[in-house]
Amino acid sequence: MTCTATFSGKAGRPVYFGTNTKMYKTIAQTSDFLTELDRLTAGLSRERLTLFVIPSFTALERARRCAPPERILLGAQNMGWADEGQFTGEISPLMLREVGVQVVEIGHSERRHVLGETDWMENQKVRCALRHAFTPLLCIGETAEQKEMGLSDEVLRTQLKAGLQGVTAAEAARLWVAYEPVWAIGTAGVPASPDYAEEKHRVIRQCLTEQFGAVGGAIPLLYGGSVNRENAVQLIPRPNIDGLFIGRSAWEAERFAQIIRDCLAVLSAV
Ligand code: PGA
């Protein structure tokens, strides 16, 4: 079913839905997915709604031709922080620009905890993405161990302060942040309860406001980690949750479009 509703946003604020397809989907699978997702969501007013898809690097160029940039933003899952150089295996901002990327995902939990990226590296990437006029999507989140020790808020504040070191308030206006608790992500993950997610989003909002003033308070905050059709409609109405960043439950276009439709229906009713 195609979505054709109009939607006025969350109390005037825009709402965001996106997916990172991780190391899944070939070029052909990505283009089928995007073509279908665009068909299913083309009728939705984008005035206060932003949709984005972050496929594998090899699929980016074809992906760009499957959906217009004003309807579905295209993101990269990672980016090196130099324009060019002796960085085997890295991808440069110039290369991403060339294929029409708009959003750069930085510091996903799997980059930090499986591949060993540090806050210093995320900071280099955020600054590089801003220099190249991308929208950086900085991902932060505590591990289960840190949560058990009562360190969640400190960890989030550290990741924000270190990751956004040297970023000006003017630049921060182009930033998005995703709260993705490590323990909530993936097949072994347990989704954060809407109350817990809202509480952490409040901490993040406060920290960003301390760092950047009013601009910081307006940075879109997305929740990610085992979002599904059931919990999406409970998470999205929360005042500090501006969007959902979804993995597995969004990798079929019809299912993703259904989650978007459900959320917009809930928001239109409040
Ligand atoms: P998940 O992935 O929804 O499959 O838990 C979320 C993410 O890694 O961003």
CSV table of C-alpha atoms and ligand atoms in Angstrom, one decimal:
chain,number,residue,atom,x,y,z
A,1,MET,CA,0.0,0.0,0.0
A,2,THR,CA,1.3,3.5,-0.9
A,3,CYS,CA,1.4,6.2,1.8
A,4,THR,CA,-0.3,9.4,0.8
A,5,ALA,CA,-0.9,11.1,4.2
A,6,THR,CA,0.3,14.6,5.1
A,7,PHE,CA,1.8,15.0,8.5
A,8,SER,CA,2.5,18.2,10.5
A,9,GLY,CA,5.5,16.9,12.5
A,10,LYS,CA,6.0,16.5,16.2
A,11,ALA,CA,4.6,19.7,17.6
A,12,GLY,CA,6.1,21.5,14.6
A,13,ARG,CA,9.4,19.6,14.8
A,14,PRO,CA,10.5,17.3,11.9
A,15,VAL,CA,10.5,13.5,12.4
A,16,TYR,CA,13.2,11.1,11.0
A,17,PHE,CA,13.2,7.5,9.9
A,18,GLY,CA,16.2,5.7,8.6
A,19,THR,CA,17.9,2.4,8.2
A,20,ASN,CA,21.5,1.2,8.0
A,21,THR,CA,21.7,-2.0,6.1
A,22,LYS,CA,25.0,-3.0,7.6
A,23,MET,CA,26.9,-5.7,5.7
A,24,TYR,CA,23.8,-6.9,4.0
A,25,LYS,CA,22.3,-6.4,0.6
A,26,THR,CA,24.1,-6.5,-2.7
A,27,ILE,CA,23.8,-3.8,-5.3
A,28,ALA,CA,20.8,-5.5,-6.9
A,29,GLN,CA,19.1,-6.1,-3.5
A,30,THR,CA,19.7,-2.5,-2.4
A,31,SER,CA,18.3,-1.1,-5.6
A,32,ASP,CA,15.2,-3.3,-5.3
A,33,PHE,CA,14.7,-2.2,-1.7
A,34,LEU,CA,15.1,1.5,-2.4
A,35,THR,CA,12.9,1.5,-5.5
A,36,GLU,CA,10.2,-0.2,-3.5
A,37,LEU,CA,10.6,2.0,-0.4
A,38,ASP,CA,10.4,5.1,-2.6
A,39,ARG,CA,7.2,3.7,-4.4
A,40,LEU,CA,5.6,3.1,-1.0
A,41,THR,CA,6.5,6.4,0.6
A,42,ALA,CA,6.6,8.8,-2.4
A,43,GLY,CA,3.1,10.2,-1.4
A,44,LEU,CA,4.1,11.3,2.0
A,45,SER,CA,4.7,15.0,2.4
A,46,ARG,CA,8.4,15.7,3.2
A,47,GLU,CA,7.7,19.0,4.8
A,48,ARG,CA,8.4,17.7,8.3
A,49,LEU,CA,9.5,14.2,7.5
A,50,THR,CA,13.0,12.9,6.6
A,51,LEU,CA,13.7,9.4,5.3
A,52,PHE,CA,17.2,8.1,4.8
A,53,VAL,CA,18.8,4.8,3.8
A,54,ILE,CA,22.5,3.9,4.5
A,55,PRO,CA,23.5,1.0,2.3
A,56,SER,CA,26.9,-0.6,1.6
A,57,PHE,CA,29.5,1.4,-0.2
A,58,THR,CA,29.3,-0.6,-3.4
A,59,ALA,CA,25.6,0.0,-3.7
A,60,LEU,CA,25.7,3.7,-3.2
A,61,GLU,CA,26.1,4.8,-6.9
A,62,ARG,CA,23.2,2.6,-8.1
A,63,ALA,CA,21.1,3.5,-5.0
A,64,ARG,CA,21.3,7.2,-5.8
A,65,ARG,CA,19.5,6.5,-9.1
A,66,CYS,CA,16.7,4.5,-7.4
A,67,ALA,CA,15.1,7.3,-5.3
A,68,PRO,CA,15.3,11.1,-5.7
A,69,PRO,CA,17.5,12.8,-3.1
A,70,GLU,CA,14.7,15.1,-1.9
A,71,ARG,CA,12.6,12.0,-1.0
A,72,ILE,CA,15.2,9.6,0.4
A,73,LEU,CA,18.5,10.8,1.7
A,74,LEU,CA,21.4,8.5,1.0
A,75,GLY,CA,24.0,7.9,3.7
A,76,ALA,CA,27.4,6.1,4.0
A,77,GLN,CA,28.1,3.7,6.9
A,78,ASN,CA,31.6,5.1,7.6
A,79,MET,CA,34.1,7.6,6.2
A,80,GLY,CA,37.8,8.3,6.5
A,81,TRP,CA,38.8,11.7,7.8
A,82,ALA,CA,41.3,12.7,5.1
A,83,ASP,CA,40.5,13.8,1.5
A,84,GLU,CA,43.0,11.3,0.2
A,85,GLY,CA,46.2,9.5,1.2
A,86,GLN,CA,47.8,6.3,2.3
A,87,PHE,CA,44.8,4.9,4.1
A,88,THR,CA,44.3,1.4,2.7
A,89,GLY,CA,40.7,0.3,3.0
A,90,GLU,CA,39.3,3.7,3.9
A,91,ILE,CA,36.8,5.8,1.9
A,92,SER,CA,37.3,9.5,1.3
A,93,PRO,CA,34.7,12.3,1.7
A,94,LEU,CA,35.4,13.2,-2.0
A,95,MET,CA,34.5,9.7,-3.1
A,96,LEU,CA,31.2,9.8,-1.1
A,97,ARG,CA,30.4,13.2,-2.5
A,98,GLU,CA,31.0,11.9,-6.0
A,99,VAL,CA,28.2,9.3,-5.6
A,100,GLY,CA,25.7,11.6,-4.1
A,101,VAL,CA,25.9,10.8,-0.4
A,102,GLN,CA,24.3,13.3,1.9
A,103,VAL,CA,24.5,11.7,5.4
A,104,VAL,CA,27.6,10.1,7.0
A,105,GLU,CA,27.0,7.6,9.8
A,106,ILE,CA,29.8,7.9,12.4
A,107,GLY,CA,30.7,5.8,15.4
A,108,HIS,CA,28.1,3.0,15.0
A,109,SER,CA,28.4,0.6,17.9
A,110,GLU,CA,29.8,-2.1,15.6
A,111,ARG,CA,32.5,0.4,14.4
A,112,ARG,CA,33.4,1.2,18.0
A,113,HIS,CA,33.1,-2.2,19.7
A,114,VAL,CA,33.9,-4.7,16.9
A,115,LEU,CA,36.4,-2.6,14.9
A,116,GLY,CA,38.0,-0.6,17.7
A,117,GLU,CA,37.2,3.0,16.8
A,118,THR,CA,37.7,5.6,19.5
A,119,ASP,CA,36.0,8.8,20.4
A,120,TRP,CA,39.1,10.6,18.9
A,121,MET,CA,38.5,8.9,15.6
A,122,GLU,CA,34.8,9.7,15.6
A,123,ASN,CA,35.7,13.3,16.3
A,124,GLN,CA,38.0,13.5,13.3
A,125,LYS,CA,35.2,12.0,11.1
A,126,VAL,CA,32.5,14.4,12.4
A,127,ARG,CA,34.7,17.4,11.7
A,128,CYS,CA,35.7,16.1,8.3
A,129,ALA,CA,32.0,15.4,7.4
A,130,LEU,CA,31.1,18.9,8.4
A,131,ARG,CA,33.9,20.4,6.4
A,132,HIS,CA,32.5,18.6,3.4
A,133,ALA,CA,29.0,19.7,4.0
A,134,PHE,CA,27.6,16.2,4.9
A,135,THR,CA,25.1,15.6,7.6
A,136,PRO,CA,27.1,13.7,10.3
A,137,LEU,CA,25.0,11.1,12.1
A,138,LEU,CA,27.0,10.5,15.3
A,139,CYS,CA,26.0,7.3,17.1
A,140,ILE,CA,26.5,7.0,20.8
A,141,GLY,CA,25.5,4.5,23.5
A,142,GLU,CA,26.6,2.7,26.6
A,143,THR,CA,27.4,-1.0,26.9
A,144,ALA,CA,25.5,-3.4,29.2
A,145,GLU,CA,28.4,-3.4,31.6
A,146,GLN,CA,28.5,0.4,31.8
A,147,LYS,CA,24.7,0.5,32.3
A,148,GLU,CA,25.0,-2.0,35.2
A,149,MET,CA,27.6,0.1,36.8
A,150,GLY,CA,25.3,3.2,36.6
A,151,LEU,CA,27.7,4.9,34.1
A,152,SER,CA,25.3,5.4,31.2
A,153,ASP,CA,24.9,9.2,31.5
A,154,GLU,CA,28.6,9.7,32.0
A,155,VAL,CA,29.4,7.6,28.9
A,156,LEU,CA,26.9,9.5,26.8
A,157,ARG,CA,28.2,12.8,27.9
A,158,THR,CA,31.8,11.7,27.3
A,159,GLN,CA,31.0,10.4,23.8
A,160,LEU,CA,29.3,13.7,23.0
A,161,LYS,CA,32.0,15.9,24.4
A,162,ALA,CA,34.8,14.0,22.9
A,163,GLY,CA,33.1,13.3,19.6
A,164,LEU,CA,32.0,16.9,19.1
A,165,GLN,CA,35.2,18.6,20.3
A,166,GLY,CA,36.0,21.6,18.1
A,167,VAL,CA,32.5,21.7,16.5
A,168,THR,CA,31.0,25.2,16.4
A,169,ALA,CA,27.4,26.0,17.2
A,170,ALA,CA,26.8,26.9,13.5
A,171,GLU,CA,28.2,23.5,12.5
A,172,ALA,CA,26.2,21.7,15.1
A,173,ALA,CA,23.0,22.9,13.4
A,174,ARG,CA,23.8,20.3,10.7
A,175,LEU,CA,24.3,17.4,13.0
A,176,TRP,CA,22.1,14.5,13.9
A,177,VAL,CA,22.7,12.2,16.9
A,178,ALA,CA,21.5,8.6,17.3
A,179,TYR,CA,21.3,7.0,20.8
A,180,GLU,CA,21.9,3.3,20.3
A,181,PRO,CA,22.6,1.5,23.5
A,182,VAL,CA,25.0,-1.3,22.6
A,183,TRP,CA,22.9,-3.9,24.6
A,184,ALA,CA,19.9,-3.1,22.5
A,185,ILE,CA,21.4,-3.6,19.0
A,186,GLY,CA,21.1,-6.6,16.8
A,187,THR,CA,19.7,-10.2,17.1
A,188,ALA,CA,21.0,-10.5,20.7
A,189,GLY,CA,19.7,-7.1,21.7
A,190,VAL,CA,16.9,-6.2,24.0
A,191,PRO,CA,15.1,-2.9,23.0
A,192,ALA,CA,15.3,0.0,25.4
A,193,SER,CA,11.9,0.6,27.0
A,194,PRO,CA,10.4,3.9,25.8
A,195,ASP,CA,10.8,5.4,29.3
A,196,TYR,CA,14.5,4.5,29.4
A,197,ALA,CA,15.1,5.8,25.9
A,198,GLU,CA,13.3,9.0,26.6
A,199,GLU,CA,15.3,9.5,29.8
A,200,LYS,CA,18.6,9.1,28.0
A,201,HIS,CA,17.5,11.3,25.1
A,202,ARG,CA,16.8,14.0,27.8
A,203,VAL,CA,20.3,13.6,29.1
A,204,ILE,CA,21.7,13.9,25.5
A,205,ARG,CA,19.5,16.9,24.8
A,206,GLN,CA,20.7,18.6,28.0
A,207,CYS,CA,24.4,17.9,27.2
A,208,LEU,CA,24.0,19.2,23.6
A,209,THR,CA,22.3,22.3,24.9
A,210,GLU,CA,25.2,22.9,27.4
A,211,GLN,CA,27.6,22.5,24.5
A,212,PHE,CA,25.9,24.5,21.8
A,213,GLY,CA,23.0,26.5,23.4
A,214,ALA,CA,19.7,26.6,21.6
A,215,VAL,CA,21.2,25.0,18.5
A,216,GLY,CA,22.2,22.0,20.5
A,217,GLY,CA,18.7,21.7,21.9
A,218,ALA,CA,17.3,21.4,18.4
A,219,ILE,CA,19.7,18.7,17.1
A,220,PRO,CA,17.6,15.7,15.9
A,221,LEU,CA,17.9,12.8,18.3
A,222,LEU,CA,17.1,9.4,16.9
A,223,TYR,CA,16.7,6.1,18.9
A,224,GLY,CA,18.1,2.9,17.5
A,225,GLY,CA,18.4,-0.7,18.9
A,226,SER,CA,15.8,-3.4,18.1
A,227,VAL,CA,13.1,-1.0,17.0
A,228,ASN,CA,10.2,-3.0,15.6
A,229,ARG,CA,6.6,-2.5,14.6
A,230,GLU,CA,5.4,-2.9,18.2
A,231,ASN,CA,7.8,-0.6,20.0
A,232,ALA,CA,8.1,2.0,17.2
A,233,VAL,CA,4.7,3.5,18.0
A,234,GLN,CA,5.5,3.7,21.7
A,235,LEU,CA,8.9,5.3,21.2
A,236,ILE,CA,8.1,7.9,18.6
A,237,PRO,CA,5.6,10.0,20.6
A,238,ARG,CA,8.1,10.7,23.4
A,239,PRO,CA,9.0,14.3,23.5
A,240,ASN,CA,12.8,13.9,23.1
A,241,ILE,CA,12.7,11.2,20.5
A,242,ASP,CA,12.8,12.9,17.1
A,243,GLY,CA,13.2,9.8,15.0
A,244,LEU,CA,14.0,6.1,14.7
A,245,PHE,CA,17.1,4.5,13.3
A,246,ILE,CA,16.2,0.9,12.5
A,247,GLY,CA,18.2,-2.1,11.5
A,248,ARG,CA,16.6,-5.6,10.9
A,249,SER,CA,13.0,-4.5,11.0
A,250,ALA,CA,13.5,-2.0,8.2
A,251,TRP,CA,15.2,-4.2,5.7
A,252,GLU,CA,12.0,-5.2,3.9
A,253,ALA,CA,10.6,-2.1,2.2
A,254,GLU,CA,6.9,-3.0,3.0
A,255,ARG,CA,7.8,-3.6,6.7
A,256,PHE,CA,9.7,-0.3,6.9
A,257,ALA,CA,7.0,1.7,5.2
A,258,GLN,CA,4.4,0.1,7.6
A,259,ILE,CA,6.4,1.2,10.6
A,260,ILE,CA,6.6,4.7,9.1
A,261,ARG,CA,2.9,4.8,8.4
A,262,ASP,CA,2.1,3.5,12.0
A,263,CYS,CA,4.3,6.1,13.6
A,264,LEU,CA,2.9,9.0,11.5
A,265,ALA,CA,-0.7,7.8,12.4
A,266,VAL,CA,0.2,7.8,16.1
A,267,LEU,CA,1.8,11.3,15.8
A,268,SER,CA,-1.1,12.7,13.9
A,269,ALA,CA,-3.5,11.5,16.6
A,270,VAL,CA,-1.6,13.2,19.5
B,1,PGA,P1,18.7,-3.3,15.0
B,1,PGA,O1,20.0,-2.4,14.5
B,1,PGA,O2,17.5,-2.5,14.7
B,1,PGA,O3,18.8,-4.5,14.1
B,1,PGA,O4,18.9,-3.7,16.4
B,1,PGA,C1,20.1,-1.1,14.9
B,1,PGA,C2,21.4,-0.5,14.5
B,1,PGA,O5,22.4,-1.2,14.5
B,1,PGA,O6,21.4,0.7,14.1
